[in-house]
Coordinates of C-alpha atoms and ligand atoms in Angstrom, one line a residue:
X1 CA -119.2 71.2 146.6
X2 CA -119.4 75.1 147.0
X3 CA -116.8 77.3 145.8
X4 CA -118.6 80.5 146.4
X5 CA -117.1 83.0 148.5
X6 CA -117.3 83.8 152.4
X7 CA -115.9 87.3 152.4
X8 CA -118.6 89.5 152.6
X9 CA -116.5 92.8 151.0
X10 CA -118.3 94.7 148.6
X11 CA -117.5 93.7 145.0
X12 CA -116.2 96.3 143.0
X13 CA -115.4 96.7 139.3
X14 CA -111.7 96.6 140.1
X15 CA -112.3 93.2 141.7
X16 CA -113.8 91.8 138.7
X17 CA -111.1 92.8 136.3
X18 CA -108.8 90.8 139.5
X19 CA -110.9 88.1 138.9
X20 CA -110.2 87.9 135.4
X21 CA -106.8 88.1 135.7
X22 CA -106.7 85.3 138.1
X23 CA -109.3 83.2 136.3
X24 CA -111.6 83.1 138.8
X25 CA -115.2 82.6 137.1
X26 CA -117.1 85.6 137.6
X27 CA -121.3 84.5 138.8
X28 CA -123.6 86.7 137.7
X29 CA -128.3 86.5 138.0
X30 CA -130.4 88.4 137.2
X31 CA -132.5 90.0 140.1
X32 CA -135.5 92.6 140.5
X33 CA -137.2 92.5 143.8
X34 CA -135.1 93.1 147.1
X35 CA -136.2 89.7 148.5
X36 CA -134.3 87.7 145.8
X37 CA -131.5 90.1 145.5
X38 CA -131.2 89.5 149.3
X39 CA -131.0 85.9 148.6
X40 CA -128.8 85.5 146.3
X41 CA -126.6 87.9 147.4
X42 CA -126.1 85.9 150.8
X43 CA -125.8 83.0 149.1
X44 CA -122.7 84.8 147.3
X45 CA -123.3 85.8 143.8
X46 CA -120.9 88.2 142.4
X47 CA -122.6 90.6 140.2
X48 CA -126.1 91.4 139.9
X49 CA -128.0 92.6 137.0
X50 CA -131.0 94.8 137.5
X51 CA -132.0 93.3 133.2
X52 CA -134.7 95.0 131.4
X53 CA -135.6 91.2 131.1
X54 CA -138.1 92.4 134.0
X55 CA -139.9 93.6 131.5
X56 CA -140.8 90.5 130.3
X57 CA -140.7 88.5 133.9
X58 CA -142.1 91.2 135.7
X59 CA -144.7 92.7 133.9
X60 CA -145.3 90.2 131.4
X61 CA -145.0 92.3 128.1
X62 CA -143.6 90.4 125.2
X63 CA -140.5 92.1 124.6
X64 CA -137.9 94.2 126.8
X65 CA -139.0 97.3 124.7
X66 CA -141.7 98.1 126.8
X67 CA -139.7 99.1 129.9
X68 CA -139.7 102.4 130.8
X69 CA -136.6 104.2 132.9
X70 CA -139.3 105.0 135.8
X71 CA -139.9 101.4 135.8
X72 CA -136.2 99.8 135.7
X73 CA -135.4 102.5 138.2
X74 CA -137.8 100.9 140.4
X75 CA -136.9 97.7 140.4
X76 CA -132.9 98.6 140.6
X77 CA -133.7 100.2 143.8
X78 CA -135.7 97.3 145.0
X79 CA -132.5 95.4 144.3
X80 CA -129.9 97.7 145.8
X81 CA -132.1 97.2 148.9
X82 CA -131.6 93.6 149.1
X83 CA -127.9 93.8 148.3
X84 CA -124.3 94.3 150.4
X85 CA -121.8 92.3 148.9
X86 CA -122.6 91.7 145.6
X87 CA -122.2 94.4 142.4
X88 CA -124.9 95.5 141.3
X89 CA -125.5 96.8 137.6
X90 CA -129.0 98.4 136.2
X91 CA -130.0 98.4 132.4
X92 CA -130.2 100.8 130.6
X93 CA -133.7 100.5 128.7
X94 CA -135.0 101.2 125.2
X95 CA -134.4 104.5 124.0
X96 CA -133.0 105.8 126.7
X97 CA -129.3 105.6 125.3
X98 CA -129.8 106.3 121.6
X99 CA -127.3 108.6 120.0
X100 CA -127.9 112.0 121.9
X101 CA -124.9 111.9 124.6
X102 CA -126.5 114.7 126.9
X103 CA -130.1 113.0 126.7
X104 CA -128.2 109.5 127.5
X105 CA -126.3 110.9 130.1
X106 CA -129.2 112.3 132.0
X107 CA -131.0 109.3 132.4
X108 CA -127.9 107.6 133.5
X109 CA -126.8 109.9 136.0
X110 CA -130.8 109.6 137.1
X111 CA -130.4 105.8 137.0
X112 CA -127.4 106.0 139.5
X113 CA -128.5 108.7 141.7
X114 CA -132.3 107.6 142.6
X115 CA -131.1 103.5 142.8
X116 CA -127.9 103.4 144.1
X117 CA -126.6 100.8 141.6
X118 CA -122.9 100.7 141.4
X119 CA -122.8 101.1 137.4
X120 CA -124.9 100.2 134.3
X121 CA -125.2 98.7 131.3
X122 CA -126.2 99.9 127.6
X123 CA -127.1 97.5 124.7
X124 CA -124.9 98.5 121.6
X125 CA -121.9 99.4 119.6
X126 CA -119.7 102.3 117.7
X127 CA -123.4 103.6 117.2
X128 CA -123.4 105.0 120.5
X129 CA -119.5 105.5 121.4
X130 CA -120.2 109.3 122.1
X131 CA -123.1 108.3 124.7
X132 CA -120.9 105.3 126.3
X133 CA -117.7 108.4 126.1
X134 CA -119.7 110.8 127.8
X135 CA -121.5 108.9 130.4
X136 CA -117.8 106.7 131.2
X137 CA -116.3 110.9 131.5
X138 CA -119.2 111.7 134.1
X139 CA -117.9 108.5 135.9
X140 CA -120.3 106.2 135.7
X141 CA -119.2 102.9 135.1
X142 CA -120.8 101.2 132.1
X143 CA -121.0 97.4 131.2
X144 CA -121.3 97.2 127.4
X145 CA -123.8 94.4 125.9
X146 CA -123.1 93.0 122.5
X147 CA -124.2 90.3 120.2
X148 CA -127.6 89.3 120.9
X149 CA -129.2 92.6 121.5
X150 CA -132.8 92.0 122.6
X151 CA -133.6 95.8 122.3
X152 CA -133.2 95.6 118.5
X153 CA -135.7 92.7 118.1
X154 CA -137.8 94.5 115.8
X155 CA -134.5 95.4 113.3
X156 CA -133.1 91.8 113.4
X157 CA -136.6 90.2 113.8
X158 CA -135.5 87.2 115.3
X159 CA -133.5 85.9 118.6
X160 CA -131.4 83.8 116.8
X161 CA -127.4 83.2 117.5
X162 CA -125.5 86.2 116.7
X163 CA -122.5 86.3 115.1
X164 CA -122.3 83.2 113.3
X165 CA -121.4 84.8 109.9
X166 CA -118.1 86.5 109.2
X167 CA -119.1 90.3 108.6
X168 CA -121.1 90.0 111.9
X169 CA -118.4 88.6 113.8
X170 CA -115.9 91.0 112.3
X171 CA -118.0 93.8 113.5
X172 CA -118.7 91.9 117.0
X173 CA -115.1 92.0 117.9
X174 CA -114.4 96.0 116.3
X175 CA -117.0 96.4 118.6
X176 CA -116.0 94.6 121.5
X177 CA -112.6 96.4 121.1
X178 CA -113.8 99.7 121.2
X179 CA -115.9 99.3 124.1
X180 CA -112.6 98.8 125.7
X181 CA -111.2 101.8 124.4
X182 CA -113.9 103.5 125.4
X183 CA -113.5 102.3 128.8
X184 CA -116.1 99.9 129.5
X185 CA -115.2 97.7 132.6
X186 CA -117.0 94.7 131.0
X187 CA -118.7 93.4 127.8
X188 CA -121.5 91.0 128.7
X189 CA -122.0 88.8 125.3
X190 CA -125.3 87.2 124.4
X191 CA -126.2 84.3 122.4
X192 CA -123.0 84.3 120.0
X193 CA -120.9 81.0 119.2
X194 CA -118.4 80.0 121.9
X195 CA -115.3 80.1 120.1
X196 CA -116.1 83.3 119.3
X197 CA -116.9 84.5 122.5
X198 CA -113.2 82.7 123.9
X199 CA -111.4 84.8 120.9
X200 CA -113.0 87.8 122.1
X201 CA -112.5 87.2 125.8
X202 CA -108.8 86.2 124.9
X203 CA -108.1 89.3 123.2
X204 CA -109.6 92.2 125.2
X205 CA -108.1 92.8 129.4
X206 CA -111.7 93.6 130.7
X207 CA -113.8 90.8 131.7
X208 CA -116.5 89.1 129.3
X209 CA -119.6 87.7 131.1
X210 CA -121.4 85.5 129.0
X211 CA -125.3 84.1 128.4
X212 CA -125.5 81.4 126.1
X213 CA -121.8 82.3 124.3
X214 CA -119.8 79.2 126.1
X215 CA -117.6 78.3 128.6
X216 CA -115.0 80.5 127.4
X217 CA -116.1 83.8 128.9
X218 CA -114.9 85.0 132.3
X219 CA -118.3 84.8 133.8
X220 CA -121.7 83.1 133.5
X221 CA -125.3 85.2 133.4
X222 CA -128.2 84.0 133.7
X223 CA -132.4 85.2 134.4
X224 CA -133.2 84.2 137.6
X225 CA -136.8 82.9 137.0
X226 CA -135.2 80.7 134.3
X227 CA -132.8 79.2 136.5
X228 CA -135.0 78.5 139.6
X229 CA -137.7 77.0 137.0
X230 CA -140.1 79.3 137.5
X231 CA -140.8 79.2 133.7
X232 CA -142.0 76.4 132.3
X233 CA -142.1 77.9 129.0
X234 CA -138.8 78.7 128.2
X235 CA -135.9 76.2 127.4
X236 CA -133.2 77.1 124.7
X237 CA -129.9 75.6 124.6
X238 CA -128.2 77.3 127.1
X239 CA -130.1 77.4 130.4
X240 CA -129.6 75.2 133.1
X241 CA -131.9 74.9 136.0
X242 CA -130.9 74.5 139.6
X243 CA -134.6 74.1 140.7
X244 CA -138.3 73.9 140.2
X245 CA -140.0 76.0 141.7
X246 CA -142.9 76.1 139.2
X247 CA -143.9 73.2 140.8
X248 CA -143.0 73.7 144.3
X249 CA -144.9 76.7 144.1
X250 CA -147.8 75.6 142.7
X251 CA -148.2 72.2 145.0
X252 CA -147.6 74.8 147.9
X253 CA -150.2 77.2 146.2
X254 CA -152.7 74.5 146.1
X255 CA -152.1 72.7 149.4
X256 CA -152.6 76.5 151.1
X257 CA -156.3 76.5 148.7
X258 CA -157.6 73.1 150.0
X259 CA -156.4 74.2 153.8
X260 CA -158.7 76.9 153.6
X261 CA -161.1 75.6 151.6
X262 CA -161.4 72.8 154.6
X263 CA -161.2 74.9 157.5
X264 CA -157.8 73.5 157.8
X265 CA -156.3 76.8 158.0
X266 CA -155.9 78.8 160.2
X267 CA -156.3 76.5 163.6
X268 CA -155.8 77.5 167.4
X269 CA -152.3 78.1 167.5
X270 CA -152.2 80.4 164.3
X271 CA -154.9 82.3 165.7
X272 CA -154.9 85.2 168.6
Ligands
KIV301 O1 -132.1 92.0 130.5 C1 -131.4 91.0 131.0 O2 -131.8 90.2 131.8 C2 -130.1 90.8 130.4 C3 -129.4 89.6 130.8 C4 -128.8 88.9 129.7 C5 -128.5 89.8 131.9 O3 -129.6 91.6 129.7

């Protein structure tokens, strides 16, 4: 059965909070190429996320640090391309929102003038309220991204659950509530346990969007190369995947290799 959507209006960050409101799951991929975003969104996604997980899935480097703004502004407007209905929000990458609110807002005001995205996102907490104030003031709408924080890899050294210990979840939800001070429009909350993620979700009015934090959340994320089994080398707990295309690709890769291989391709009628 498909419950996704038919109306083909532009979503908007006012919608999402709706959604909330109504209870109405919120879907959310990851995208960075205008054909997939172009797919997905006709197949009805609600948000996309432009991740600086292209950094690893694009490029191949072995953490999201790597990304540069020139880069993740390249690939949001490959993705704002492909895209009419569905939201569509653009990391923020390493560095780039770090505790000078001036420097942060110009390369957020860049990231929304040469892509087109309709907002952002920023990794972090009350470390960077005065970036996430002044760049929320310019009005540009931010999507705050707590618990897991794969930026910080190298201070945490390790990708483990988040928030599993009291002082950690204590801070998790100070932070979760000042991001809605703030005025954040969403919190997207990675890799933290699910009754935590439902408290949180319970207690603030903007939506939660959630990658390996439960059912509880008012939407789902996840990488879209994980979830069309593209990779066959990652598999934690929380991903599902709807296809494999690791190996459709590669039997369609190698049947295209033996047809040329044989003179099978091309023949009369693919030729002029
Ligand atoms: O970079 C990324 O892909 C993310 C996802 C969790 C959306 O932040």
């Amino acid at each position: 059965m498909s419950v996704h959507k038919e109306d083909k209006k532009k979503i908007t960050t006012l919608q999402l909070k709706k959604m909330k409101q109504q209870g109405e799951k919120i879907s959310v991929l990851t995208a960075y190429d205008y054909t997939t975003a172009k797919i997905i969104d006709e197949a009805g996604i609600d948000v996309i996320i432009v991740g600086d997980s292209a950094s690893n899935t694009m490029i191949g480097n072995p953490t999201t640090l790597s990304i540069t703004l020139d880069q993740m502004i390249y690939y949001t407007k490959a993705v704002v391309n492909g895209t009419k209905r569905a939201l569509v929000i653009a990391d923020m990458p390493f560095g780039t929102v770090s505790g000078n609110p001036l420097k942060s807002l110009d390369a957020a005001i860049r990231m929304m003038q040469e892509t087109g995205a309709d907002a952002i996102k920023i990794e972090g907490g009350a470390e960077i309220r005065e970036d996430v104030k002044k760049i929320i003031d310019a009005g540009i709408p931010v999507m705050a991204h707590l618990g897991l924080m794969p930026q910080s890899i190298n201070k945490y050294g390790t990708y483990a659950v988040r928030g599993k210990e009291e002082g950690e979840a204590k801070k998790l939800i100070e932070d979760c509530q000042l991001m809605e001070e703030l005025g954040v429009f969403g919190i997207l909350l990675e890799k933290i346990p699910a009754d935590l993620a439902a408290q949180i979700t319970q207690q603030i009015s903007i939506p939660t969007i959630g990658i390996g934090a439960g059912a509880g959340t008012d939407g789902q994320v996840l990488v879209i190369q994980d979830v069309m089994g593209m990779n066959k080398d990652f598999s934690p707990k929380f991903l599902r995947r709807y296809a494999d295309l690791y190996t459709v690709m590669t039997e369609a890769a190698q049947h295209y290799i033996d047809d040329v291989k044989t003179m099978n391709f091309p023949n009369k009628t693919e030729s002029y």
